[in-house]
Every structure is written in C-alpha cells, then in structure tokens.
Amino acid sequence: METVANFIHGECVTGSGQRVQAIFNPATGEQIRQVVMSTTQETEQAIAAAHDAFPGWARHSPLKRARVMFRFKALLEENMERLARIISEEHGKVFSDAVGELTRGLEVVEFACGIPHLQKGEHSANVGTGVDSHSLMQPLGVCVGITPFNFPAMVPMWMFPIALATGNTFVLKPSEKDPSLALALAKLLQEAGLPDGVFNVVQGDKESVDVLLTDPRVQAVSFVGSTPIAEYIYQTASAHGKRCQALGGAKNHCILMPEADMDMATNAIMGAAYGAAGERCMALSVVLAVGDKTADELCSRLEKQIAALRVGPGLDQTPENEMGPLISSVHRNKVLGYIDSGESQGASLRVDGRHFSVKGHEQGYFVGPTLFDNVTPEMTIYKEEIFGPVLSVVRVADYSSAVELINRHEYGNGTAIFHT
C-alpha cells in the first residue's frame, strides 16, 4: 500500500508514528493509499528545517525569490492535468472543478511573482523638523498553514506563495483525508529551485497541530476549517504569541426578488448550491425567496434542473459529471443526518438525495442534490453549516425581512441578491 510521506528539508520522509489513516477514493469507497500521522519529534524536525533555512532565504533579494515563483508557476501549468487528477481521485470533485481550484491557486502564485514591486517600502520626507520617515517590509520567519480537505490546492496556495515570496519559510499541515496534493506541490517547488527547508509538509492530526501552534520558532499561523477548530487554533496560537488568522464555518445566503431573471438566477443557484457537492466555504446554503409566488417558481425550476444534473465519479466520464461524491462515509452520514433533521422538523423535502446511488459506484460516498422548501430560522438545517448538496428555501414577505434574517445569522461568509 502506497504511503504518503512528509516533506522535510527537501526529502520525502515516511512518518514513523503508530497512527495510520486510510485514504479513500470517494467515488468508489476503496482505499487507495495510507498516511502516517507524524509524531511530535517529526513535526519539530519540519519546524527546525524551516527555522534553519530562514536566514538564507530571507537574504535572497525579492527578485531572486520572484524567479522561483515564476518557475513554480510554469511547472503548475505544465502539470495541471496530473495535479487535477490527484485532487479528483482523493477528494472526489469532478475534474473541471479540480482544474478550477488549481487555476485559483495559480492566480495567487502569479500575484506573488510581482513581489519586487509589491514589497516596496515607503518614504516620507520632512515629517518633522529635521526628520524623515521610511518603512521596510521584513519577513517574520517560520509560517504555518493548516488547511482543510475541500480545497487541497487552492487554500494552501492562498497561503504559502505570498509567505515564500516575502522571505518567510513555511510548514504546511494538509488534511489527512487528501494529503497527496501537498506533497506534489512541495516537489514542484523544489524543482522550481526553492532551497531545501524553505517549504516543508507535515502529515498529521491534532498532535502535530498542537506542536505547530506552541513551538516558539513558529511566528504566524493560517487556518481554514470548521468554527470550533478555528476557535481552538486562534486561542492556542495567540496565547503563544503568534500572529494568527483562523477562518471557520459559513452559511451563505442569497435573496431572490420577484422581478429577478429566473433563468439566470436558477442557473446560478444550481452551481452555487451543488457545485463540488456543496463542500465549499462559499457554497450557497439558503435562498430567501421574497413572496410565495417567487418561491414556488424557483422550486419548480430547481426540481427540473436537479433531475437533469449529472452526478457521479469525477474522472474519466464522457460527458463529464457535474457533481461528485462527498469526501468520506463519515461526512456522508453527517449530511444524511441533516436531511433527516430537516424532514423531522417540518421542512418540505422537495428533492430527497438520501437514497441516491450511482450505477457501478454503489459504495461511493454519494448524496444526491437535495432541496428543502418552507425552511424556518429555528430549524437545524438553517442554523448549522451542512457542507453538502443541501439547499434550503426560506420564504419571506419582503426585502427588509430578508436582510434582517441574514444579519441575524451568526455566520457569513457571503450574500447575493437577484433582481432586475
């Protein structure tokens, strides 16, 4: 069985810990690899490698660092198909979604290529009698990224390209559910000319995370994941004197006005709700339909489009499927539980995805697109992030009521409005 390794000081190193996690292909339910959870000592080795590499990397001029980013950009483009297949195989999202994710990450790398200009300081002459003022931008040191399963390429590439381009070193702790892409990115960075130790990958769980959050050599931490874990990350990292950004859960809403272009709105809602099986930080969870007539028309249109949605494995399908499976059997059961909850609490289940099955992939972690109508703010499916292909329609009397409801919800991240 193939074992996904750590990447420490330029070398692939298989963990020696006793905790081993299976990696599954979500479309088939079959184990395809395994990953060993790193020990405290192995995590400390990655931090040490980044710490030791920092002085030399920080002394590189921004121009030299940008050249590495330019080469990395070219390698990403050359290897796009191979990387997208890794994502689709371990995460389950369809191939076009995987390519889209990589493209978004590539945009950050392109931005990082401009670091010689972006990292310019400022100078103000004669700010006081005989006093000039100037500012410098200097790297911090070892930075850490702790990233989620749903975007194994894009979210890490939100973090490390800018960190590396500005002269920091980096330790990435990817999700143990789909860790192979992180290792592939590390190898491409090495091929691009990044010195050993500047970028490291630690495969692990909470034991590794706690080391990364508390080690005094780590200067900054970025995290994306669930809200309870985000709170833990922020509290622990900040208590140990580290800069920290911790991004948690979401419940994205949109308002559908009666005068909206219903063709355009329905198409947009379908993609936002069911793309990547709803496993997106910006997935649309709730539609606030203004007026019963608006809600009735929307649900009728959605039912027809859902019936035509191609759901199945993400790879090697012609025509390509539009929605793949969920990440794991555990998460599938969690999403099914939310659907049960919505039905038992009185929502109208217009489309039920609980018994969905794909021929030839009966063991895959599929949940069909699900549509609820007449959802109310007291229901669990409205209050909590589901992270699956479940869309709730809430009926409101007017625009003001819709805005008030959105503002009362404890979560962001985004809102939209459809009108003429």
C-alpha positions as CSV (number, residue, x, y, z in Angstrom):
1,M,0.0,0.0,0.0
2,E,1.4,3.4,-1.0
3,T,2.2,5.6,2.0
4,V,2.0,9.4,1.6
5,A,5.2,10.9,3.1
6,N,6.2,14.1,4.9
7,F,8.5,16.5,3.0
8,I,11.2,17.8,5.3
9,H,14.3,19.7,4.3
10,G,13.9,18.7,0.7
11,E,13.3,15.0,1.3
12,C,10.3,12.7,1.3
13,V,10.3,11.1,4.8
14,T,7.7,8.5,5.8
15,G,6.4,9.1,9.3
16,S,7.3,6.6,12.0
17,G,4.2,7.1,14.1
18,Q,1.8,4.4,15.1
19,R,-1.3,6.2,13.9
20,V,-2.1,5.4,10.3
21,Q,-5.1,6.7,8.4
22,A,-6.5,5.2,5.3
23,I,-7.1,7.4,2.2
24,F,-10.1,6.5,0.1
25,N,-11.3,7.2,-3.3
26,P,-14.7,8.8,-2.5
27,A,-16.2,7.7,-5.8
28,T,-15.6,4.0,-5.1
29,G,-15.2,3.8,-1.4
30,E,-11.9,1.9,-1.9
31,Q,-8.8,2.5,0.0
32,I,-6.1,3.8,-2.4
33,R,-3.3,5.0,-0.1
34,Q,-2.5,5.5,3.6
35,V,-0.9,8.3,5.5
36,V,1.1,8.0,8.8
37,M,0.4,10.7,11.4
38,S,3.6,12.5,12.3
39,T,5.0,12.3,15.8
40,T,5.9,15.3,17.9
41,Q,9.5,14.8,17.0
42,E,8.9,14.7,13.3
43,T,6.8,17.8,13.4
44,E,9.6,19.5,15.3
45,Q,12.1,18.4,12.6
46,A,10.0,20.2,10.0
47,I,9.9,23.3,12.1
48,A,13.7,23.1,12.6
49,A,14.2,22.7,8.9
50,A,12.2,25.8,8.2
51,H,13.8,27.7,11.0
52,D,17.3,26.9,9.9
53,A,16.5,27.8,6.2
54,F,15.0,31.1,7.1
55,P,18.1,33.4,7.4
56,G,19.5,32.3,4.0
57,W,16.1,32.6,2.2
58,A,15.4,36.0,3.8
59,R,18.7,37.3,2.5
60,H,17.7,36.5,-1.1
61,S,16.6,39.6,-3.0
62,P,12.8,39.8,-3.8
63,L,13.9,39.4,-7.4
64,K,15.5,36.1,-6.8
65,R,12.5,34.9,-4.8
66,A,10.2,36.0,-7.6
67,R,12.2,34.0,-10.1
68,V,11.4,30.8,-8.1
69,M,7.7,31.8,-8.2
70,F,7.9,32.3,-11.9
71,R,9.3,28.8,-12.4
72,F,6.8,27.3,-10.0
73,K,4.0,29.0,-12.0
74,A,5.3,27.4,-15.2
75,L,5.5,24.0,-13.6
76,L,2.0,24.3,-12.2
77,E,0.7,25.0,-15.7
78,E,2.7,22.1,-17.2
79,N,1.4,19.6,-14.6
80,M,-2.2,20.9,-14.3
81,E,-3.8,17.8,-15.6
82,R,-1.8,15.4,-13.3
83,L,-2.4,17.6,-10.3
84,A,-6.1,17.8,-11.0
85,R,-6.4,14.1,-11.3
86,I,-4.8,13.7,-7.8
87,I,-7.3,16.1,-6.4
88,S,-10.3,14.4,-8.0
89,E,-9.1,10.9,-7.0
90,E,-8.7,11.8,-3.3
91,H,-11.3,14.5,-2.8
92,G,-14.0,13.3,-5.3
93,K,-14.7,16.6,-7.0
94,V,-15.2,16.5,-10.8
95,F,-12.1,17.1,-12.9
96,S,-13.2,20.5,-14.1
97,D,-13.7,21.7,-10.5
98,A,-10.2,20.4,-9.7
99,V,-8.7,22.4,-12.6
100,G,-10.7,25.4,-11.5
101,E,-9.3,25.1,-8.0
102,L,-5.7,24.9,-9.3
103,T,-6.4,27.9,-11.5
104,R,-7.4,30.0,-8.5
105,G,-4.3,28.9,-6.7
106,L,-2.2,29.8,-9.7
107,E,-3.6,33.3,-9.6
108,V,-2.0,33.8,-6.2
109,V,1.3,32.5,-7.5
110,E,1.1,35.0,-10.3
111,F,0.5,37.7,-7.8
112,A,3.5,36.6,-5.8
113,C,5.6,36.9,-8.9
114,G,5.2,40.7,-8.6
115,I,6.8,40.8,-5.1
116,P,9.7,43.1,-6.1
117,H,7.1,45.8,-6.7
118,L,4.6,44.8,-4.0
119,Q,7.2,44.7,-1.3
120,K,8.4,48.3,-1.8
121,G,8.6,50.4,1.3
122,E,7.5,54.0,1.8
123,H,9.4,57.2,2.4
124,S,8.1,60.5,3.7
125,A,10.5,63.5,3.8
126,N,10.4,66.1,6.5
127,V,7.6,64.6,8.6
128,G,9.0,66.7,11.4
129,T,11.8,69.2,11.9
130,G,14.9,67.5,10.6
131,V,13.0,64.2,10.5
132,D,12.4,61.9,7.6
133,S,10.4,58.6,7.9
134,H,10.8,55.4,6.0
135,S,9.2,51.9,6.3
136,L,10.5,48.5,5.5
137,M,8.7,45.2,4.9
138,Q,10.6,42.4,6.5
139,P,9.8,38.6,6.8
140,L,8.7,37.1,10.1
141,G,10.3,33.7,10.0
142,V,8.6,30.3,10.1
143,C,4.9,30.4,9.0
144,V,2.4,27.6,9.3
145,G,-0.6,26.7,7.2
146,I,-3.2,24.2,8.4
147,T,-5.6,23.5,5.6
148,P,-8.9,21.7,5.0
149,F,-9.9,18.8,2.8
150,N,-12.2,20.6,0.5
151,F,-9.6,22.6,-1.4
152,P,-6.3,20.7,-1.1
153,A,-4.6,23.0,-3.7
154,M,-6.4,26.4,-3.5
155,V,-6.3,27.0,0.2
156,P,-2.6,26.2,0.7
157,M,-1.9,28.4,-2.3
158,W,-3.7,31.2,-0.6
159,M,-1.0,31.0,2.0
160,F,2.4,29.8,1.0
161,P,3.2,31.7,-2.3
162,I,3.0,35.1,-0.6
163,A,4.8,33.8,2.5
164,L,7.6,32.4,0.5
165,A,7.9,35.4,-1.9
166,T,8.2,37.8,1.0
167,G,11.1,35.8,2.5
168,N,9.4,33.6,5.1
169,T,9.7,29.8,5.4
170,F,6.7,27.5,5.6
171,V,5.4,24.4,7.2
172,L,2.1,23.0,5.6
173,K,-0.1,20.6,7.5
174,P,-2.7,19.4,5.0
175,S,-5.8,17.5,5.6
176,E,-5.2,13.8,6.3
177,K,-8.2,13.0,4.0
178,D,-6.5,14.1,0.8
179,P,-2.8,14.8,1.5
180,S,-1.1,13.8,-1.7
181,L,-1.5,17.1,-3.5
182,A,0.5,18.9,-0.8
183,L,3.4,16.5,-1.4
184,A,3.2,17.1,-5.2
185,L,3.3,20.9,-4.7
186,A,6.4,20.5,-2.5
187,K,8.2,18.6,-5.2
188,L,7.3,21.2,-7.8
189,L,8.6,24.0,-5.6
190,Q,11.9,22.0,-5.2
191,E,12.1,21.6,-9.0
192,A,11.5,25.3,-9.3
193,G,14.7,26.0,-7.3
194,L,13.3,26.6,-3.8
195,P,16.2,25.8,-1.4
196,D,15.7,22.8,0.9
197,G,14.0,23.5,4.2
198,V,12.1,26.6,2.9
199,F,8.9,24.6,2.3
200,N,8.0,21.6,4.4
201,V,5.0,19.3,4.6
202,V,3.9,17.5,7.8
203,Q,1.2,14.9,7.5
204,G,-0.6,14.7,10.8
205,D,-3.5,15.3,13.2
206,K,-4.0,17.2,16.4
207,E,-0.7,16.1,17.8
208,S,1.1,17.8,15.0
209,V,-1.2,20.8,15.1
210,D,-0.5,21.4,18.8
211,V,3.2,21.3,18.2
212,L,2.9,23.8,15.4
213,L,0.7,26.1,17.5
214,T,3.0,26.1,20.5
215,D,6.6,25.9,19.2
216,P,8.3,29.3,19.8
217,R,10.1,29.1,16.5
218,V,6.8,29.5,14.6
219,Q,5.8,33.1,14.1
220,A,2.5,33.0,12.3
221,V,-0.4,30.5,11.6
222,S,-3.1,30.5,9.0
223,F,-6.0,28.1,9.3
224,V,-9.2,27.3,7.3
225,G,-11.7,24.8,8.6
226,S,-14.7,24.4,11.0
227,T,-15.6,27.1,13.5
228,P,-14.9,25.1,16.7
229,I,-11.4,24.2,15.4
230,A,-10.8,27.7,14.2
231,E,-11.6,29.0,17.7
232,Y,-9.2,26.5,19.2
233,I,-6.5,27.3,16.7
234,Y,-6.8,31.1,17.3
235,Q,-6.9,30.8,21.1
236,T,-3.9,28.5,21.3
237,A,-1.7,30.2,18.7
238,S,-2.4,33.7,20.1
239,A,-1.8,32.5,23.6
240,H,1.7,31.5,22.5
241,G,2.4,34.9,20.9
242,K,1.8,34.1,17.3
243,R,0.1,36.0,14.6
244,C,-3.0,34.0,13.6
245,Q,-5.8,34.1,11.1
246,A,-8.4,31.3,11.6
247,L,-11.3,31.1,9.2
248,G,-14.3,29.0,10.3
249,G,-17.7,27.9,9.0
250,A,-20.2,29.7,6.8
251,K,-23.9,29.8,5.9
252,N,-24.1,31.8,2.7
253,H,-27.5,33.3,1.8
254,C,-29.0,34.9,-1.3
255,I,-32.1,37.0,-1.8
256,L,-34.4,36.2,-4.8
257,M,-36.6,39.2,-5.6
258,P,-39.9,38.7,-7.6
259,E,-38.6,40.7,-10.5
260,A,-35.4,38.7,-10.9
261,D,-34.4,37.0,-14.2
262,M,-35.4,33.5,-13.1
263,D,-33.4,31.7,-15.8
264,M,-30.2,33.4,-14.8
265,A,-31.0,33.1,-11.1
266,T,-31.8,29.4,-11.2
267,N,-28.7,28.6,-13.1
268,A,-26.5,30.5,-10.7
269,I,-28.2,28.9,-7.7
270,M,-27.7,25.4,-9.1
271,G,-24.0,26.0,-9.5
272,A,-23.6,27.7,-6.1
273,A,-25.5,25.1,-4.2
274,Y,-24.5,21.8,-5.8
275,G,-21.1,22.5,-7.2
276,A,-18.4,20.4,-5.6
277,A,-21.3,18.7,-3.8
278,G,-21.7,21.7,-1.5
279,E,-18.2,21.2,0.0
280,R,-17.2,24.8,-0.4
281,C,-16.7,27.6,2.0
282,M,-18.7,29.8,-0.3
283,A,-21.4,27.2,-1.2
284,L,-24.9,28.7,-1.3
285,S,-26.9,27.2,1.6
286,V,-30.0,29.3,1.8
287,V,-32.3,31.1,-0.7
288,L,-34.5,33.8,0.8
289,A,-37.4,33.9,-1.7
290,V,-39.4,37.1,-1.5
291,G,-43.1,36.1,-1.8
292,D,-44.7,32.7,-2.2
293,K,-45.0,33.0,-6.0
294,T,-41.3,33.6,-6.3
295,A,-40.5,30.6,-4.1
296,D,-43.0,28.3,-6.0
297,E,-41.4,29.2,-9.3
298,L,-37.9,28.8,-8.1
299,C,-38.6,25.3,-6.5
300,S,-40.3,24.2,-9.7
301,R,-37.4,25.2,-11.8
302,L,-34.8,23.7,-9.4
303,E,-36.6,20.4,-9.4
304,K,-36.3,20.2,-13.2
305,Q,-32.6,21.1,-13.2
306,I,-31.8,18.8,-10.4
307,A,-33.4,15.9,-12.2
308,A,-31.0,16.6,-15.2
309,L,-27.9,17.1,-13.1
310,R,-25.1,14.6,-13.9
311,V,-23.9,13.1,-10.6
312,G,-21.1,10.5,-10.5
313,P,-17.4,10.0,-10.3
314,G,-15.1,12.9,-11.1
315,L,-12.7,11.3,-13.5
316,D,-12.9,9.7,-17.0
317,Q,-16.5,10.3,-17.7
318,T,-18.0,11.5,-21.1
319,P,-19.8,13.8,-20.8
320,E,-18.2,15.0,-17.6
321,N,-20.3,14.7,-14.5
322,E,-21.3,18.0,-12.8
323,M,-21.2,16.8,-9.2
324,G,-19.2,14.2,-7.4
325,P,-19.3,12.4,-4.1
326,L,-18.7,13.7,-0.6
327,I,-15.3,13.2,1.0
328,S,-15.9,10.3,3.3
329,S,-18.5,7.9,4.6
330,V,-18.5,9.7,7.9
331,H,-19.3,13.0,6.3
332,R,-21.9,11.4,4.1
333,N,-23.7,10.1,7.2
334,K,-23.5,13.5,8.8
335,V,-25.1,15.1,5.7
336,L,-27.8,12.4,5.7
337,G,-28.5,13.2,9.3
338,Y,-29.1,16.8,8.5
339,I,-31.6,15.8,5.8
340,D,-33.4,13.6,8.4
341,S,-33.4,16.5,10.7
342,G,-34.9,18.9,8.2
343,E,-37.7,16.5,7.4
344,S,-38.5,15.7,11.0
345,Q,-38.6,19.4,11.9
346,G,-41.2,20.2,9.3
347,A,-39.4,21.4,6.2
348,S,-40.9,20.4,2.9
349,L,-38.5,18.0,1.2
350,R,-38.9,18.7,-2.5
351,V,-36.0,16.7,-3.7
352,D,-34.6,13.9,-1.5
353,G,-31.0,12.8,-2.1
354,R,-30.7,10.3,0.7
355,H,-31.1,7.2,-1.4
356,F,-29.1,8.3,-4.4
357,S,-26.9,5.7,-6.0
358,V,-24.5,5.7,-9.0
359,K,-24.5,2.5,-11.1
360,G,-21.1,0.8,-10.8
361,H,-20.2,3.0,-7.8
362,E,-22.6,1.8,-5.2
363,Q,-20.0,2.0,-2.5
364,G,-19.1,5.6,-3.3
365,Y,-20.0,8.4,-0.9
366,F,-22.7,9.9,-2.9
367,V,-25.6,12.1,-1.7
368,G,-28.0,13.3,-4.3
369,P,-28.8,17.0,-4.7
370,T,-31.4,17.8,-2.0
371,L,-33.9,20.7,-1.9
372,F,-35.9,21.8,1.1
373,D,-38.8,24.4,0.9
374,N,-40.6,26.1,3.8
375,V,-37.5,26.2,5.9
376,T,-37.6,28.4,9.0
377,P,-34.9,30.0,11.1
378,E,-35.5,27.7,14.0
379,M,-34.6,24.6,12.1
380,T,-31.2,22.9,12.4
381,I,-30.7,22.9,8.7
382,Y,-30.9,26.7,8.7
383,K,-28.8,27.3,11.7
384,E,-25.8,25.0,11.0
385,E,-23.4,24.5,8.2
386,I,-24.2,21.3,6.4
387,F,-21.3,21.2,3.9
388,G,-23.2,19.1,1.5
389,P,-25.5,19.3,-1.5
390,V,-28.5,20.5,0.5
391,L,-30.3,23.8,-0.4
392,S,-32.9,25.4,1.8
393,V,-35.5,27.8,0.6
394,V,-36.9,30.2,3.2
395,R,-40.0,32.2,2.3
396,V,-40.0,35.9,3.4
397,A,-42.6,38.7,2.8
398,D,-40.3,41.4,1.6
399,Y,-36.7,42.6,1.1
400,S,-36.4,44.1,4.5
401,S,-37.3,40.8,6.2
402,A,-34.7,39.0,4.1
403,V,-32.0,41.4,5.1
404,E,-32.9,41.3,8.7
405,L,-32.8,37.5,8.7
406,I,-29.4,37.4,7.1
407,N,-28.0,39.9,9.6
408,R,-29.3,37.8,12.5
409,H,-27.4,34.7,11.4
410,E,-24.2,34.0,13.3
411,Y,-22.3,33.0,10.1
412,G,-21.0,34.7,7.0
413,N,-19.4,34.4,4.5
414,G,-21.2,35.9,1.5
415,T,-24.5,37.1,0.3
416,A,-26.0,37.8,-3.1
417,I,-29.2,39.3,-4.5
418,F,-31.0,38.6,-7.7
419,H,-33.2,41.4,-9.1
420,T,-33.6,43.5,-12.2
